[in-house]
XYZ file of C-alpha atoms in Angstrom:
76
model
C 12.356 -10.449 14.869
C 12.046 -7.584 17.324
C 8.757 -7.074 19.083
C 9.533 -3.572 20.332
C 7.198 -0.760 19.301
C 7.702 2.911 19.871
C 5.379 4.019 22.662
C 3.391 6.143 20.208
C 2.949 3.299 17.719
C 1.919 0.931 20.493
C -0.708 3.364 21.857
C -2.047 4.058 18.346
C -2.449 0.351 17.640
C -4.175 -0.233 20.977
C -6.595 2.628 20.367
C -7.666 1.111 17.011
C -8.174 -2.443 18.275
C -11.772 -1.990 19.543
C -12.888 -0.474 16.235
C -11.105 -3.073 14.113
C -11.959 -6.155 16.163
C -15.216 -5.273 17.879
C -13.691 -6.138 21.258
C -12.076 -3.997 23.932
C -8.377 -4.375 24.698
C -9.293 -5.624 28.204
C -11.256 -8.478 26.575
C -8.241 -9.406 24.467
C -5.941 -9.317 27.505
C -8.315 -11.670 29.316
C -8.316 -13.956 26.260
C -4.521 -14.116 26.370
C -4.578 -14.761 30.132
C -7.030 -17.627 29.702
C -5.338 -18.998 26.578
C -2.601 -21.592 26.287
C 0.566 -21.199 28.343
C 2.903 -20.232 25.538
C 6.317 -18.908 26.501
C 7.650 -17.058 23.482
C 6.294 -13.722 22.279
C 5.936 -14.833 18.662
C 4.138 -18.031 19.716
C 1.538 -15.935 21.532
C 1.170 -13.624 18.530
C 0.768 -16.594 16.179
C -1.845 -18.140 18.471
C -3.912 -14.931 18.535
C -3.671 -14.600 14.779
C -4.665 -18.191 14.014
C -7.350 -18.609 16.685
C -8.926 -15.165 16.441
C -8.061 -14.021 12.904
C -6.270 -10.869 14.078
C -3.957 -8.755 11.979
C -0.295 -9.182 12.855
C 0.093 -5.630 14.218
C -2.966 -5.928 16.449
C -1.925 -9.318 17.804
C 1.573 -8.022 18.452
C 0.240 -4.935 20.270
C -2.061 -7.053 22.455
C 0.742 -9.398 23.479
C 3.108 -6.489 24.092
C 0.502 -4.814 26.329
C -0.155 -8.106 28.113
C 3.565 -8.525 28.811
C 3.882 -4.910 30.025
C 0.987 -5.324 32.448
C 2.211 -8.707 33.667
C 5.651 -7.235 34.366
C 4.059 -4.317 36.245
C 2.098 -6.752 38.431
C 5.314 -8.560 39.351
C 6.871 -5.303 40.525
C 4.048 -4.569 42.959
């Protein structure tokens, strides 16, 4: 299954996460960073969903954002 969002869809999902979850995106990114060392995208999404009761789209957007930011850090 593809985990690619359009940029607009990704940004829309991220903007709704604080309202829907009660936590800022930065808090979720920290949760992923401190969570288990899972390698595959879908494993990370499944972990967020099962441990934190997130909707699939929100979990997917958080992991996608986490991966984007991690890749950007590697380029610096």
